[in-house]
Amino acid sequence: MALIIFAEEGIMESLKARILAEGQDLNHGILKVDSFLNHQVDPALMAEVGKAFAARFADLGATKVLTAEISGIAPALMTALELGLPVVYARKTKPVTMTDPVYVEAAPSHTKGMDTFLMVSPEFLRPGDRILIIDDFLASAQTINALIRIVQHAKAELVGVGAVIEKQFEGGRGRLTDSSVPVEALAVITSMQGGRIEFAAD
Amino acid sequence: MALIIFAEEGIMESLKARILAEGQDLNHGILKVDSFLNHQVDPALMAEVGKAFAARFADLGATKVLTAEISGIAPALMTALELGLPVVYARKTKPVTMTDPVYVEAAPSHTKGMDTFLMVSPEFLRPGDRILIIDDFLASAQTINALIRIVQHAKAELVGVGAVIEKQFEGGRGRLTDSSVPVEALAVITSMQGGRIEFAAD
């Protein structure tokens, strides 16, 4: 047990160190972490992220991990690998292979200035599925709430929400439409002001 | 050595079995493998894919794995994890964090009926980098050729190309603009006719 706790502390500290060393505050609350999460990805760090989420969510009886393309895929895949579960990523563009009816929900993005539509096929989200949502960021919670609505439409059960980085100052955690499940973030940023990134105390 | 060969044969056989059991021929050469690669992903299978690519490309001295979002991310991430390398995924939509000039190449998609634009930041693709391209499909080679052009513009060096599934009947391998590097596919489909999927002999 001590080892697991130590491993979790290790990932949180190394993740925070990477955010401080490589993260760029682009103003308006936008954090650029393109060097290890959003454009270039560090697979070893993602493997640690997956282990940390798997440890935190091990006892939920999840049957599937759900994320949204694009940047949620790496942490969700590694979490699903650790938990021995399939992972489904909600599509933002309709692939040519998606010919049957799908669940669609809009996720307004203030950083993109437009709605993104998330699509999940009912083939891969069944009534009774126990869904763990993993995404790269918990910020305004618009994306995660859209995923939660899809889970509800599918009559599946949400069992937990994990985000690699939480931008606490955007208040998304309080706006999650399902507050009954555990919500875990591996690095919680309380403020970004003038390029200075502050984390919540563990 | 025998073990590695055995492991590679194992992944090829299990991948082919999954394609036969779950793949759907949507006509016009379109193969739907949404249950384990393109919408729902099987992380354990992707881990095996990563090991198989890592074994085949171990001696190339690659410094980075390059792929295209979205469905290339899972196999590329697992390959990069095995090789101990970072992975870069070319973006198809410009994220708000991509503020500096980027390499952009068009990849015409006959299945989507329009051009897709692939974008890679020069921050993560440097002169001298030795690039291994990994993608989900090698079909018409339009996407992989767009990635190769980006590698060339960046004055990086292409060292290999890997695809989880090759649709040999689309002739992409012969249209790769750089034919000097090893090209590996884990499952090579020679024909899809009337729902019947045929593989090349190993």
mmCIF file of C-alpha atoms in Angstrom:
data_model
loop_
_atom_site.group_PDB
_atom_site.id
_atom_site.type_symbol
_atom_site.label_atom_id
_atom_site.label_comp_id
_atom_site.label_asym_id
_atom_site.label_seq_id
_atom_site.Cartn_x
_atom_site.Cartn_y
_atom_site.Cartn_z
ATOM 1 C CA MET A 1 0.000 0.000 0.000
ATOM 2 C CA ALA A 2 2.795 2.370 0.883
ATOM 3 C CA LEU A 3 4.304 1.580 -2.492
ATOM 4 C CA ILE A 4 1.132 2.527 -4.348
ATOM 5 C CA ILE A 5 0.868 5.794 -2.458
ATOM 6 C CA PHE A 6 4.502 6.483 -3.185
ATOM 7 C CA ALA A 7 3.984 5.738 -6.874
ATOM 8 C CA GLU A 8 1.017 8.102 -6.989
ATOM 9 C CA GLU A 9 2.962 10.853 -5.289
ATOM 10 C CA GLY A 10 5.724 10.230 -7.781
ATOM 11 C CA ILE A 11 3.500 10.768 -10.793
ATOM 12 C CA MET A 12 1.891 13.837 -9.308
ATOM 13 C CA GLU A 13 5.248 15.385 -8.551
ATOM 14 C CA SER A 14 6.746 14.538 -11.950
ATOM 15 C CA LEU A 15 3.600 15.789 -13.705
ATOM 16 C CA LYS A 16 3.695 19.053 -11.779
ATOM 17 C CA ALA A 17 7.394 19.420 -12.526
ATOM 18 C CA ARG A 18 6.714 18.962 -16.247
ATOM 19 C CA ILE A 19 3.889 21.513 -16.144
ATOM 20 C CA LEU A 20 6.144 24.045 -14.409
ATOM 21 C CA ALA A 21 9.117 23.381 -16.705
ATOM 22 C CA GLU A 22 7.299 23.102 -20.038
ATOM 23 C CA GLY A 23 3.806 24.533 -19.612
ATOM 24 C CA GLN A 24 3.118 27.908 -21.145
ATOM 25 C CA ASP A 25 0.455 30.287 -19.911
ATOM 26 C CA LEU A 26 -1.093 31.645 -23.125
ATOM 27 C CA ASN A 27 -3.389 33.959 -21.140
ATOM 28 C CA HIS A 28 -7.178 33.680 -20.888
ATOM 29 C CA GLY A 29 -6.586 30.579 -18.760
ATOM 30 C CA ILE A 30 -5.094 28.608 -21.625
ATOM 31 C CA LEU A 31 -2.252 26.294 -20.637
ATOM 32 C CA LYS A 32 -0.050 24.983 -23.431
ATOM 33 C CA VAL A 33 1.382 21.566 -22.598
ATOM 34 C CA ASP A 34 2.030 20.547 -26.187
ATOM 35 C CA SER A 35 5.416 19.048 -25.347
ATOM 36 C CA PHE A 36 4.082 16.094 -23.360
ATOM 37 C CA LEU A 37 0.277 15.915 -23.587
ATOM 38 C CA ASN A 38 -1.424 17.753 -26.464
ATOM 39 C CA HIS A 39 0.763 17.453 -29.564
ATOM 40 C CA GLN A 40 3.911 15.648 -28.544
ATOM 41 C CA VAL A 41 3.154 12.971 -25.973
ATOM 42 C CA ASP A 42 5.522 11.394 -23.470
ATOM 43 C CA PRO A 43 4.465 7.740 -23.419
ATOM 44 C CA ALA A 44 6.339 6.952 -20.196
ATOM 45 C CA LEU A 45 4.572 9.811 -18.398
ATOM 46 C CA MET A 46 1.241 8.622 -19.827
ATOM 47 C CA ALA A 47 1.975 5.105 -18.559
ATOM 48 C CA GLU A 48 2.467 6.583 -15.080
ATOM 49 C CA VAL A 49 -0.742 8.585 -15.471
ATOM 50 C CA GLY A 50 -2.548 5.360 -16.382
ATOM 51 C CA LYS A 51 -1.169 3.587 -13.310
ATOM 52 C CA ALA A 52 -2.173 6.480 -11.044
ATOM 53 C CA PHE A 53 -5.749 6.557 -12.353
ATOM 54 C CA ALA A 54 -5.993 2.772 -12.212
ATOM 55 C CA ALA A 55 -4.955 2.843 -8.552
ATOM 56 C CA ARG A 56 -7.469 5.550 -7.691
ATOM 57 C CA PHE A 57 -10.366 3.992 -9.585
ATOM 58 C CA ALA A 58 -9.550 0.313 -9.035
ATOM 59 C CA ASP A 59 -12.567 -0.435 -6.847
ATOM 60 C CA LEU A 60 -15.358 1.063 -8.947
ATOM 61 C CA GLY A 61 -16.148 -2.009 -11.028
ATOM 62 C CA ALA A 62 -15.799 0.010 -14.220
ATOM 63 C CA THR A 63 -16.474 -1.943 -17.405
ATOM 64 C CA LYS A 64 -15.285 0.663 -19.899
ATOM 65 C CA VAL A 65 -13.216 3.847 -20.120
ATOM 66 C CA LEU A 66 -14.713 6.719 -22.120
ATOM 67 C CA THR A 67 -12.843 9.745 -23.405
ATOM 68 C CA ALA A 68 -13.079 12.375 -26.121
ATOM 69 C CA GLU A 69 -10.705 12.627 -29.007
ATOM 70 C CA ILE A 70 -8.091 13.886 -29.331
ATOM 71 C CA SER A 71 -5.920 14.580 -26.337
ATOM 72 C CA GLY A 72 -7.883 12.366 -23.990
ATOM 73 C CA ILE A 73 -6.885 9.282 -25.936
ATOM 74 C CA ALA A 74 -3.369 8.796 -24.547
ATOM 75 C CA PRO A 75 -4.202 9.006 -20.820
ATOM 76 C CA ALA A 76 -7.466 7.077 -21.306
ATOM 77 C CA LEU A 77 -5.726 4.310 -23.256
ATOM 78 C CA MET A 78 -3.062 3.873 -20.585
ATOM 79 C CA THR A 79 -5.671 3.845 -17.814
ATOM 80 C CA ALA A 80 -7.745 1.266 -19.676
ATOM 81 C CA LEU A 81 -4.640 -0.858 -20.257
ATOM 82 C CA GLU A 82 -3.923 -0.899 -16.524
ATOM 83 C CA LEU A 83 -7.546 -1.704 -15.630
ATOM 84 C CA GLY A 84 -7.867 -4.365 -18.347
ATOM 85 C CA LEU A 85 -10.802 -2.550 -19.975
ATOM 86 C CA PRO A 86 -11.688 -1.357 -23.470
ATOM 87 C CA VAL A 87 -11.591 2.372 -24.121
ATOM 88 C CA VAL A 88 -14.038 4.275 -26.320
ATOM 89 C CA TYR A 89 -13.216 7.693 -27.675
ATOM 90 C CA ALA A 90 -16.055 9.953 -28.644
ATOM 91 C CA ARG A 91 -15.504 11.168 -32.204
ATOM 92 C CA LYS A 92 -15.581 14.853 -33.055
ATOM 93 C CA THR A 93 -15.849 14.248 -36.780
ATOM 94 C CA LYS A 94 -18.033 11.540 -38.228
ATOM 95 C CA PRO A 95 -15.850 8.844 -39.746
ATOM 96 C CA VAL A 96 -17.029 7.136 -42.916
ATOM 97 C CA THR A 97 -17.366 3.919 -40.901
ATOM 98 C CA MET A 98 -20.000 5.491 -38.627
ATOM 99 C CA THR A 99 -23.088 4.714 -40.666
ATOM 100 C CA ASP A 100 -25.637 3.789 -37.994
ATOM 101 C CA PRO A 101 -27.364 6.193 -35.566
ATOM 102 C CA VAL A 102 -25.096 7.519 -32.827
ATOM 103 C CA TYR A 103 -25.398 9.495 -29.614
ATOM 104 C CA VAL A 104 -24.474 13.112 -30.307
ATOM 105 C CA GLU A 105 -23.966 15.865 -27.775
ATOM 106 C CA ALA A 106 -22.642 19.393 -28.222
ATOM 107 C CA ALA A 107 -19.745 20.565 -26.105
ATOM 108 C CA PRO A 108 -19.419 24.347 -26.384
ATOM 109 C CA SER A 109 -15.753 25.332 -26.378
ATOM 110 C CA HIS A 110 -14.911 28.845 -25.292
ATOM 111 C CA THR A 111 -11.317 28.386 -26.399
ATOM 112 C CA LYS A 112 -12.404 27.325 -29.885
ATOM 113 C CA GLY A 113 -15.312 29.756 -30.047
ATOM 114 C CA MET A 114 -17.686 27.146 -31.407
ATOM 115 C CA ASP A 115 -19.511 23.973 -30.549
ATOM 116 C CA THR A 116 -17.797 20.648 -30.852
ATOM 117 C CA PHE A 117 -20.033 17.631 -31.361
ATOM 118 C CA LEU A 118 -19.155 14.397 -29.606
ATOM 119 C CA MET A 119 -20.407 11.175 -31.169
ATOM 120 C CA VAL A 120 -20.497 7.697 -29.639
ATOM 121 C CA SER A 121 -21.944 4.614 -31.258
ATOM 122 C CA PRO A 122 -24.520 2.667 -29.216
ATOM 123 C CA GLU A 123 -22.582 -0.455 -30.216
ATOM 124 C CA PHE A 124 -19.922 0.473 -27.689
ATOM 125 C CA LEU A 125 -21.957 2.046 -24.899
ATOM 126 C CA ARG A 126 -24.574 -0.312 -23.538
ATOM 127 C CA PRO A 127 -27.170 -0.141 -20.790
ATOM 128 C CA GLY A 128 -25.500 -1.443 -17.662
ATOM 129 C CA ASP A 129 -21.969 -0.430 -18.680
ATOM 130 C CA ARG A 130 -20.088 1.159 -15.780
ATOM 131 C CA ILE A 131 -18.237 4.091 -17.288
ATOM 132 C CA LEU A 132 -15.053 5.746 -16.109
ATOM 133 C CA ILE A 133 -14.471 9.033 -17.952
ATOM 134 C CA ILE A 134 -10.809 10.033 -18.411
ATOM 135 C CA ASP A 135 -9.772 13.247 -20.143
ATOM 136 C CA ASP A 136 -6.692 15.417 -20.395
ATOM 137 C CA PHE A 137 -8.228 18.520 -18.794
ATOM 138 C CA LEU A 138 -11.008 19.336 -16.387
ATOM 139 C CA ALA A 139 -11.544 23.042 -17.024
ATOM 140 C CA SER A 140 -15.036 24.371 -17.746
ATOM 141 C CA ALA A 141 -16.344 20.762 -17.745
ATOM 142 C CA GLN A 142 -18.223 21.288 -21.013
ATOM 143 C CA THR A 143 -16.603 18.274 -22.679
ATOM 144 C CA ILE A 144 -16.944 15.991 -19.667
ATOM 145 C CA ASN A 145 -20.578 17.047 -19.163
ATOM 146 C CA ALA A 146 -21.293 16.210 -22.804
ATOM 147 C CA LEU A 147 -19.772 12.764 -22.214
ATOM 148 C CA ILE A 148 -21.892 12.373 -19.059
ATOM 149 C CA ARG A 149 -25.044 13.192 -21.050
ATOM 150 C CA ILE A 150 -24.090 10.513 -23.580
ATOM 151 C CA VAL A 151 -23.576 7.995 -20.757
ATOM 152 C CA GLN A 152 -27.022 8.881 -19.397
ATOM 153 C CA HIS A 153 -28.703 8.621 -22.816
ATOM 154 C CA ALA A 154 -27.154 5.164 -23.210
ATOM 155 C CA LYS A 155 -28.551 4.137 -19.807
ATOM 156 C CA ALA A 156 -25.033 3.292 -18.747
ATOM 157 C CA GLU A 157 -23.771 4.247 -15.301
ATOM 158 C CA LEU A 158 -21.088 6.815 -14.637
ATOM 159 C CA VAL A 159 -18.738 5.571 -11.906
ATOM 160 C CA GLY A 160 -15.893 8.096 -11.931
ATOM 161 C CA VAL A 161 -14.220 11.026 -13.651
ATOM 162 C CA GLY A 162 -10.470 11.523 -13.984
ATOM 163 C CA ALA A 163 -8.532 14.398 -15.525
ATOM 164 C CA VAL A 164 -4.779 14.637 -15.895
ATOM 165 C CA ILE A 165 -4.830 18.384 -15.177
ATOM 166 C CA GLU A 166 -7.592 20.331 -13.477
ATOM 167 C CA LYS A 167 -7.808 24.085 -13.959
ATOM 168 C CA GLN A 168 -9.604 24.650 -10.689
ATOM 169 C CA PHE A 169 -10.014 28.370 -11.348
ATOM 170 C CA GLU A 170 -12.437 27.572 -14.182
ATOM 171 C CA GLY A 171 -14.809 25.919 -11.742
ATOM 172 C CA GLY A 172 -15.609 22.840 -13.813
ATOM 173 C CA ARG A 173 -15.676 20.416 -10.883
ATOM 174 C CA GLY A 174 -18.624 22.282 -9.356
ATOM 175 C CA ARG A 175 -20.435 22.289 -12.677
ATOM 176 C CA LEU A 176 -20.245 18.542 -13.320
ATOM 177 C CA THR A 177 -23.841 17.446 -13.809
ATOM 178 C CA ASP A 178 -23.262 14.241 -11.848
ATOM 179 C CA SER A 179 -21.695 15.052 -8.490
ATOM 180 C CA SER A 180 -22.255 11.603 -7.003
ATOM 181 C CA VAL A 181 -19.102 9.969 -8.354
ATOM 182 C CA PRO A 182 -15.427 10.331 -7.402
ATOM 183 C CA VAL A 183 -13.609 13.006 -9.393
ATOM 184 C CA GLU A 184 -9.812 12.791 -9.474
ATOM 185 C CA ALA A 185 -7.248 15.116 -11.015
ATOM 186 C CA LEU A 186 -3.543 14.342 -10.917
ATOM 187 C CA ALA A 187 -2.435 17.983 -10.958
ATOM 188 C CA VAL A 188 -4.772 20.708 -9.726
ATOM 189 C CA ILE A 189 -3.907 24.227 -10.856
ATOM 190 C CA THR A 190 -5.433 26.874 -8.634
ATOM 191 C CA SER A 191 -4.252 29.914 -10.564
ATOM 192 C CA MET A 192 -2.305 31.046 -13.602
ATOM 193 C CA GLN A 193 -1.409 34.708 -13.402
ATOM 194 C CA GLY A 194 1.345 36.412 -15.351
ATOM 195 C CA GLY A 195 2.911 33.105 -16.313
ATOM 196 C CA ARG A 196 2.998 31.860 -12.712
ATOM 197 C CA ILE A 197 1.319 28.480 -12.252
ATOM 198 C CA GLU A 198 0.138 27.580 -8.742
ATOM 199 C CA PHE A 199 -0.933 24.113 -7.648
ATOM 200 C CA ALA A 200 -3.338 23.054 -4.916
ATOM 201 C CA ALA A 201 -1.675 21.506 -1.888
ATOM 202 C CA ASP A 202 -1.938 17.696 -1.938
ATOM 203 C CA MET B 1 15.160 -14.516 -30.770
ATOM 204 C CA ALA B 2 12.743 -17.390 -31.260
ATOM 205 C CA LEU B 3 10.581 -15.827 -28.602
ATOM 206 C CA ILE B 4 10.437 -12.503 -30.413
ATOM 207 C CA ILE B 5 9.462 -14.187 -33.659
ATOM 208 C CA PHE B 6 6.850 -16.188 -31.820
ATOM 209 C CA ALA B 7 5.483 -13.033 -30.199
ATOM 210 C CA GLU B 8 5.260 -11.299 -33.571
ATOM 211 C CA GLU B 9 3.454 -14.223 -35.107
ATOM 212 C CA GLY B 10 1.118 -14.168 -32.115
ATOM 213 C CA ILE B 11 0.123 -10.556 -32.651
ATOM 214 C CA MET B 12 -0.306 -10.992 -36.382
ATOM 215 C CA GLU B 13 -2.542 -13.996 -35.883
ATOM 216 C CA SER B 14 -4.620 -12.406 -33.141
ATOM 217 C CA LEU B 15 -4.947 -9.192 -35.167
ATOM 218 C CA LYS B 16 -6.093 -11.119 -38.235
ATOM 219 C CA ALA B 17 -8.541 -13.103 -36.115
ATOM 220 C CA ARG B 18 -10.015 -9.861 -34.777
ATOM 221 C CA ILE B 19 -10.299 -8.411 -38.281
ATOM 222 C CA LEU B 20 -12.093 -11.543 -39.498
ATOM 223 C CA ALA B 21 -14.381 -11.746 -36.473
ATOM 224 C CA GLU B 22 -15.216 -8.054 -36.059
ATOM 225 C CA GLY B 23 -14.237 -6.243 -39.245
ATOM 226 C CA GLN B 24 -17.040 -5.142 -41.539
ATOM 227 C CA ASP B 25 -16.631 -4.603 -45.258
ATOM 228 C CA LEU B 26 -18.609 -1.408 -45.916
ATOM 229 C CA ASN B 27 -17.906 -1.652 -49.677
ATOM 230 C CA HIS B 28 -15.752 0.715 -51.702
ATOM 231 C CA GLY B 29 -12.757 -0.779 -49.910
ATOM 232 C CA ILE B 30 -13.797 0.591 -46.536
ATOM 233 C CA LEU B 31 -13.069 -1.705 -43.602
ATOM 234 C CA LYS B 32 -14.835 -0.942 -40.345
ATOM 235 C CA VAL B 33 -12.787 -2.012 -37.342
ATOM 236 C CA ASP B 34 -14.458 0.339 -34.881
ATOM 237 C CA SER B 35 -14.625 -2.333 -32.174
ATOM 238 C CA PHE B 36 -10.892 -2.476 -31.498
ATOM 239 C CA LEU B 37 -9.055 0.256 -33.452
ATOM 240 C CA ASN B 38 -11.098 3.242 -34.684
ATOM 241 C CA HIS B 39 -13.714 4.091 -32.051
ATOM 242 C CA GLN B 40 -13.457 1.501 -29.347
ATOM 243 C CA VAL B 41 -9.838 0.500 -28.774
ATOM 244 C CA ASP B 42 -8.516 -2.693 -27.211
ATOM 245 C CA PRO B 43 -5.542 -1.501 -25.145
ATOM 246 C CA ALA B 44 -4.081 -4.999 -24.714
ATOM 247 C CA LEU B 45 -4.103 -5.543 -28.486
ATOM 248 C CA MET B 46 -2.524 -2.115 -28.979
ATOM 249 C CA ALA B 47 0.198 -3.032 -26.466
ATOM 250 C CA GLU B 48 0.941 -6.109 -28.571
ATOM 251 C CA VAL B 49 0.946 -3.976 -31.721
ATOM 252 C CA GLY B 50 3.443 -1.655 -30.048
ATOM 253 C CA LYS B 51 5.705 -4.569 -29.107
ATOM 254 C CA ALA B 52 5.552 -5.967 -32.646
ATOM 255 C CA PHE B 53 6.485 -2.634 -34.244
ATOM 256 C CA ALA B 54 9.199 -2.033 -31.661
ATOM 257 C CA ALA B 55 10.742 -5.427 -32.505
ATOM 258 C CA ARG B 56 10.637 -4.759 -36.244
ATOM 259 C CA PHE B 57 11.991 -1.213 -36.026
ATOM 260 C CA ALA B 58 14.345 -1.652 -33.091
ATOM 261 C CA ASP B 59 17.552 -1.135 -35.065
ATOM 262 C CA LEU B 60 16.701 2.057 -36.972
ATOM 263 C CA GLY B 61 17.957 4.524 -34.403
ATOM 264 C CA ALA B 62 14.634 6.355 -34.466
ATOM 265 C CA THR B 63 14.440 9.408 -32.222
ATOM 266 C CA LYS B 64 10.727 10.066 -32.521
ATOM 267 C CA VAL B 65 7.474 8.408 -33.588
ATOM 268 C CA LEU B 66 5.147 10.468 -35.787
ATOM 269 C CA THR B 67 1.499 9.732 -36.461
ATOM 270 C CA ALA B 68 -1.682 11.508 -37.511
ATOM 271 C CA GLU B 69 -4.651 12.011 -35.258
ATOM 272 C CA ILE B 70 -6.937 10.322 -34.553
ATOM 273 C CA SER B 71 -6.734 6.595 -34.977
ATOM 274 C CA GLY B 72 -2.971 6.489 -35.345
ATOM 275 C CA ILE B 73 -2.513 7.687 -31.778
ATOM 276 C CA ALA B 74 -3.112 4.392 -29.955
ATOM 277 C CA PRO B 75 -0.720 2.193 -31.986
ATOM 278 C CA ALA B 76 1.865 4.989 -32.226
ATOM 279 C CA LEU B 77 1.763 5.655 -28.496
ATOM 280 C CA MET B 78 2.289 1.995 -27.667
ATOM 281 C CA THR B 79 5.133 1.698 -30.163
ATOM 282 C CA ALA B 80 6.803 4.805 -28.746
ATOM 283 C CA LEU B 81 6.385 3.470 -25.216
ATOM 284 C CA GLU B 82 8.188 0.265 -26.182
ATOM 285 C CA LEU B 83 10.969 2.134 -27.979
ATOM 286 C CA GLY B 84 11.361 4.718 -25.201
ATOM 287 C CA LEU B 85 10.649 7.597 -27.591
ATOM 288 C CA PRO B 86 8.302 10.574 -27.657
ATOM 289 C CA VAL B 87 5.400 10.462 -30.084
ATOM 290 C CA VAL B 88 4.070 13.433 -32.045
ATOM 291 C CA TYR B 89 0.629 13.402 -33.567
ATOM 292 C CA ALA B 90 -0.063 15.677 -36.487
ATOM 293 C CA ARG B 91 -3.142 17.745 -35.721
ATOM 294 C CA LYS B 92 -6.055 17.899 -38.137
ATOM 295 C CA THR B 93 -7.643 20.884 -36.455
ATOM 296 C CA LYS B 94 -5.621 23.789 -35.174
ATOM 297 C CA PRO B 95 -5.753 23.831 -31.383
ATOM 298 C CA VAL B 96 -5.841 27.166 -29.618
ATOM 299 C CA THR B 97 -2.383 26.393 -28.196
ATOM 300 C CA MET B 98 -0.857 26.249 -31.708
ATOM 301 C CA THR B 99 -0.019 29.916 -32.114
ATOM 302 C CA ASP B 100 3.355 29.787 -33.887
ATOM 303 C CA PRO B 101 3.962 28.823 -37.541
ATOM 304 C CA VAL B 102 3.536 25.124 -38.256
ATOM 305 C CA TYR B 103 4.210 22.700 -41.077
ATOM 306 C CA VAL B 104 0.949 22.069 -42.936
ATOM 307 C CA GLU B 105 0.309 19.472 -45.632
ATOM 308 C CA ALA B 106 -2.929 18.433 -47.286
ATOM 309 C CA ALA B 107 -3.903 14.774 -47.289
ATOM 310 C CA PRO B 108 -6.744 14.215 -49.765
ATOM 311 C CA SER B 109 -9.166 11.650 -48.384
ATOM 312 C CA HIS B 110 -11.274 9.764 -50.879
ATOM 313 C CA THR B 111 -13.344 8.287 -48.079
ATOM 314 C CA LYS B 112 -14.122 11.713 -46.636
ATOM 315 C CA GLY B 113 -14.415 13.403 -50.012
ATOM 316 C CA MET B 114 -12.295 16.359 -48.941
ATOM 317 C CA ASP B 115 -8.803 17.386 -47.995
ATOM 318 C CA THR B 116 -7.594 16.947 -44.470
ATOM 319 C CA PHE B 117 -4.803 19.243 -43.338
ATOM 320 C CA LEU B 118 -2.075 17.827 -41.139
ATOM 321 C CA MET B 119 -0.204 20.259 -38.895
ATOM 322 C CA VAL B 120 3.026 19.690 -36.978
ATOM 323 C CA SER B 121 4.847 22.286 -34.923
ATOM 324 C CA PRO B 122 8.555 22.784 -35.741
ATOM 325 C CA GLU B 123 9.138 22.670 -31.973
ATOM 326 C CA PHE B 124 8.672 18.917 -32.073
ATOM 327 C CA LEU B 125 10.178 18.001 -35.430
ATOM 328 C CA ARG B 126 13.796 19.068 -35.707
ATOM 329 C CA PRO B 127 16.492 18.757 -38.346
ATOM 330 C CA GLY B 128 18.335 15.539 -37.621
ATOM 331 C CA ASP B 129 15.385 13.801 -35.974
ATOM 332 C CA ARG B 130 15.052 10.190 -37.149
ATOM 333 C CA ILE B 131 11.341 9.643 -37.679
ATOM 334 C CA LEU B 132 9.373 6.420 -37.527
ATOM 335 C CA ILE B 133 5.855 6.919 -38.905
ATOM 336 C CA ILE B 134 3.160 4.684 -37.394
ATOM 337 C CA ASP B 135 -0.461 4.797 -38.509
ATOM 338 C CA ASP B 136 -3.549 2.627 -38.243
ATOM 339 C CA PHE B 137 -3.969 2.046 -41.990
ATOM 340 C CA LEU B 138 -1.792 2.011 -45.080
ATOM 341 C CA ALA B 139 -4.366 2.314 -47.844
ATOM 342 C CA SER B 140 -3.978 4.985 -50.536
ATOM 343 C CA ALA B 141 -0.933 6.360 -48.653
ATOM 344 C CA GLN B 142 -2.229 9.929 -48.857
ATOM 345 C CA THR B 143 -1.967 10.495 -45.114
ATOM 346 C CA ILE B 144 1.441 8.851 -44.766
ATOM 347 C CA ASN B 145 2.780 10.747 -47.790
ATOM 348 C CA ALA B 146 1.612 14.006 -46.218
ATOM 349 C CA LEU B 147 3.501 13.045 -43.050
ATOM 350 C CA ILE B 148 6.583 12.211 -45.152
ATOM 351 C CA ARG B 149 6.432 15.660 -46.785
ATOM 352 C CA ILE B 150 6.317 17.258 -43.351
ATOM 353 C CA VAL B 151 9.349 15.197 -42.274
ATOM 354 C CA GLN B 152 11.201 16.370 -45.386
ATOM 355 C CA HIS B 153 10.256 20.024 -44.878
ATOM 356 C CA ALA B 154 11.583 19.782 -41.325
ATOM 357 C CA LYS B 155 14.883 18.367 -42.644
ATOM 358 C CA ALA B 156 14.335 15.365 -40.420
ATOM 359 C CA GLU B 157 15.050 11.861 -41.693
ATOM 360 C CA LEU B 158 12.407 9.217 -42.304
ATOM 361 C CA VAL B 159 13.658 5.834 -41.073
ATOM 362 C CA GLY B 160 10.589 3.597 -41.299
ATOM 363 C CA VAL B 161 6.849 3.320 -41.847
ATOM 364 C CA GLY B 162 4.521 0.999 -39.959
ATOM 365 C CA ALA B 163 0.796 0.421 -40.377
ATOM 366 C CA VAL B 164 -1.387 -1.837 -38.274
ATOM 367 C CA ILE B 165 -3.453 -2.854 -41.309
ATOM 368 C CA GLU B 166 -2.460 -2.539 -44.958
ATOM 369 C CA LYS B 167 -5.134 -2.585 -47.639
ATOM 370 C CA GLN B 168 -2.771 -3.853 -50.304
ATOM 371 C CA PHE B 169 -5.420 -3.624 -53.022
ATOM 372 C CA GLU B 170 -5.339 0.175 -52.742
ATOM 373 C CA GLY B 171 -1.698 0.200 -53.795
ATOM 374 C CA GLY B 172 -0.445 2.697 -51.240
ATOM 375 C CA ARG B 173 2.872 0.936 -50.584
ATOM 376 C CA GLY B 174 3.944 1.517 -54.179
ATOM 377 C CA ARG B 175 2.933 5.163 -53.980
ATOM 378 C CA LEU B 176 4.951 6.022 -50.888
ATOM 379 C CA THR B 177 7.142 8.938 -51.945
ATOM 380 C CA ASP B 178 10.103 7.565 -49.994
ATOM 381 C CA SER B 179 10.719 3.943 -50.960
ATOM 382 C CA SER B 180 14.133 3.713 -49.316
ATOM 383 C CA VAL B 181 12.918 2.833 -45.828
ATOM 384 C CA PRO B 182 11.443 -0.337 -44.366
ATOM 385 C CA VAL B 183 7.650 -0.483 -44.538
ATOM 386 C CA GLU B 184 5.914 -2.915 -42.207
ATOM 387 C CA ALA B 185 2.257 -3.835 -41.860
ATOM 388 C CA LEU B 186 1.032 -6.266 -39.221
ATOM 389 C CA ALA B 187 -1.949 -7.490 -41.240
ATOM 390 C CA VAL B 188 -1.941 -7.230 -45.033
ATOM 391 C CA ILE B 189 -5.346 -7.468 -46.690
ATOM 392 C CA THR B 190 -5.110 -8.443 -50.341
ATOM 393 C CA SER B 191 -8.788 -8.265 -51.183
ATOM 394 C CA MET B 192 -12.197 -7.490 -49.764
ATOM 395 C CA GLN B 193 -14.979 -8.744 -51.979
ATOM 396 C CA GLY B 194 -18.541 -9.396 -50.954
ATOM 397 C CA GLY B 195 -17.651 -9.265 -47.283
ATOM 398 C CA ARG B 196 -14.822 -11.781 -47.661
ATOM 399 C CA ILE B 197 -11.486 -10.533 -46.307
ATOM 400 C CA GLU B 198 -8.328 -12.204 -47.650
ATOM 401 C CA PHE B 199 -4.885 -11.793 -46.126
ATOM 402 C CA ALA B 200 -1.465 -12.036 -47.739
ATOM 403 C CA ALA B 201 0.464 -15.131 -46.793
ATOM 404 C CA ASP B 202 3.113 -14.393 -44.131
#
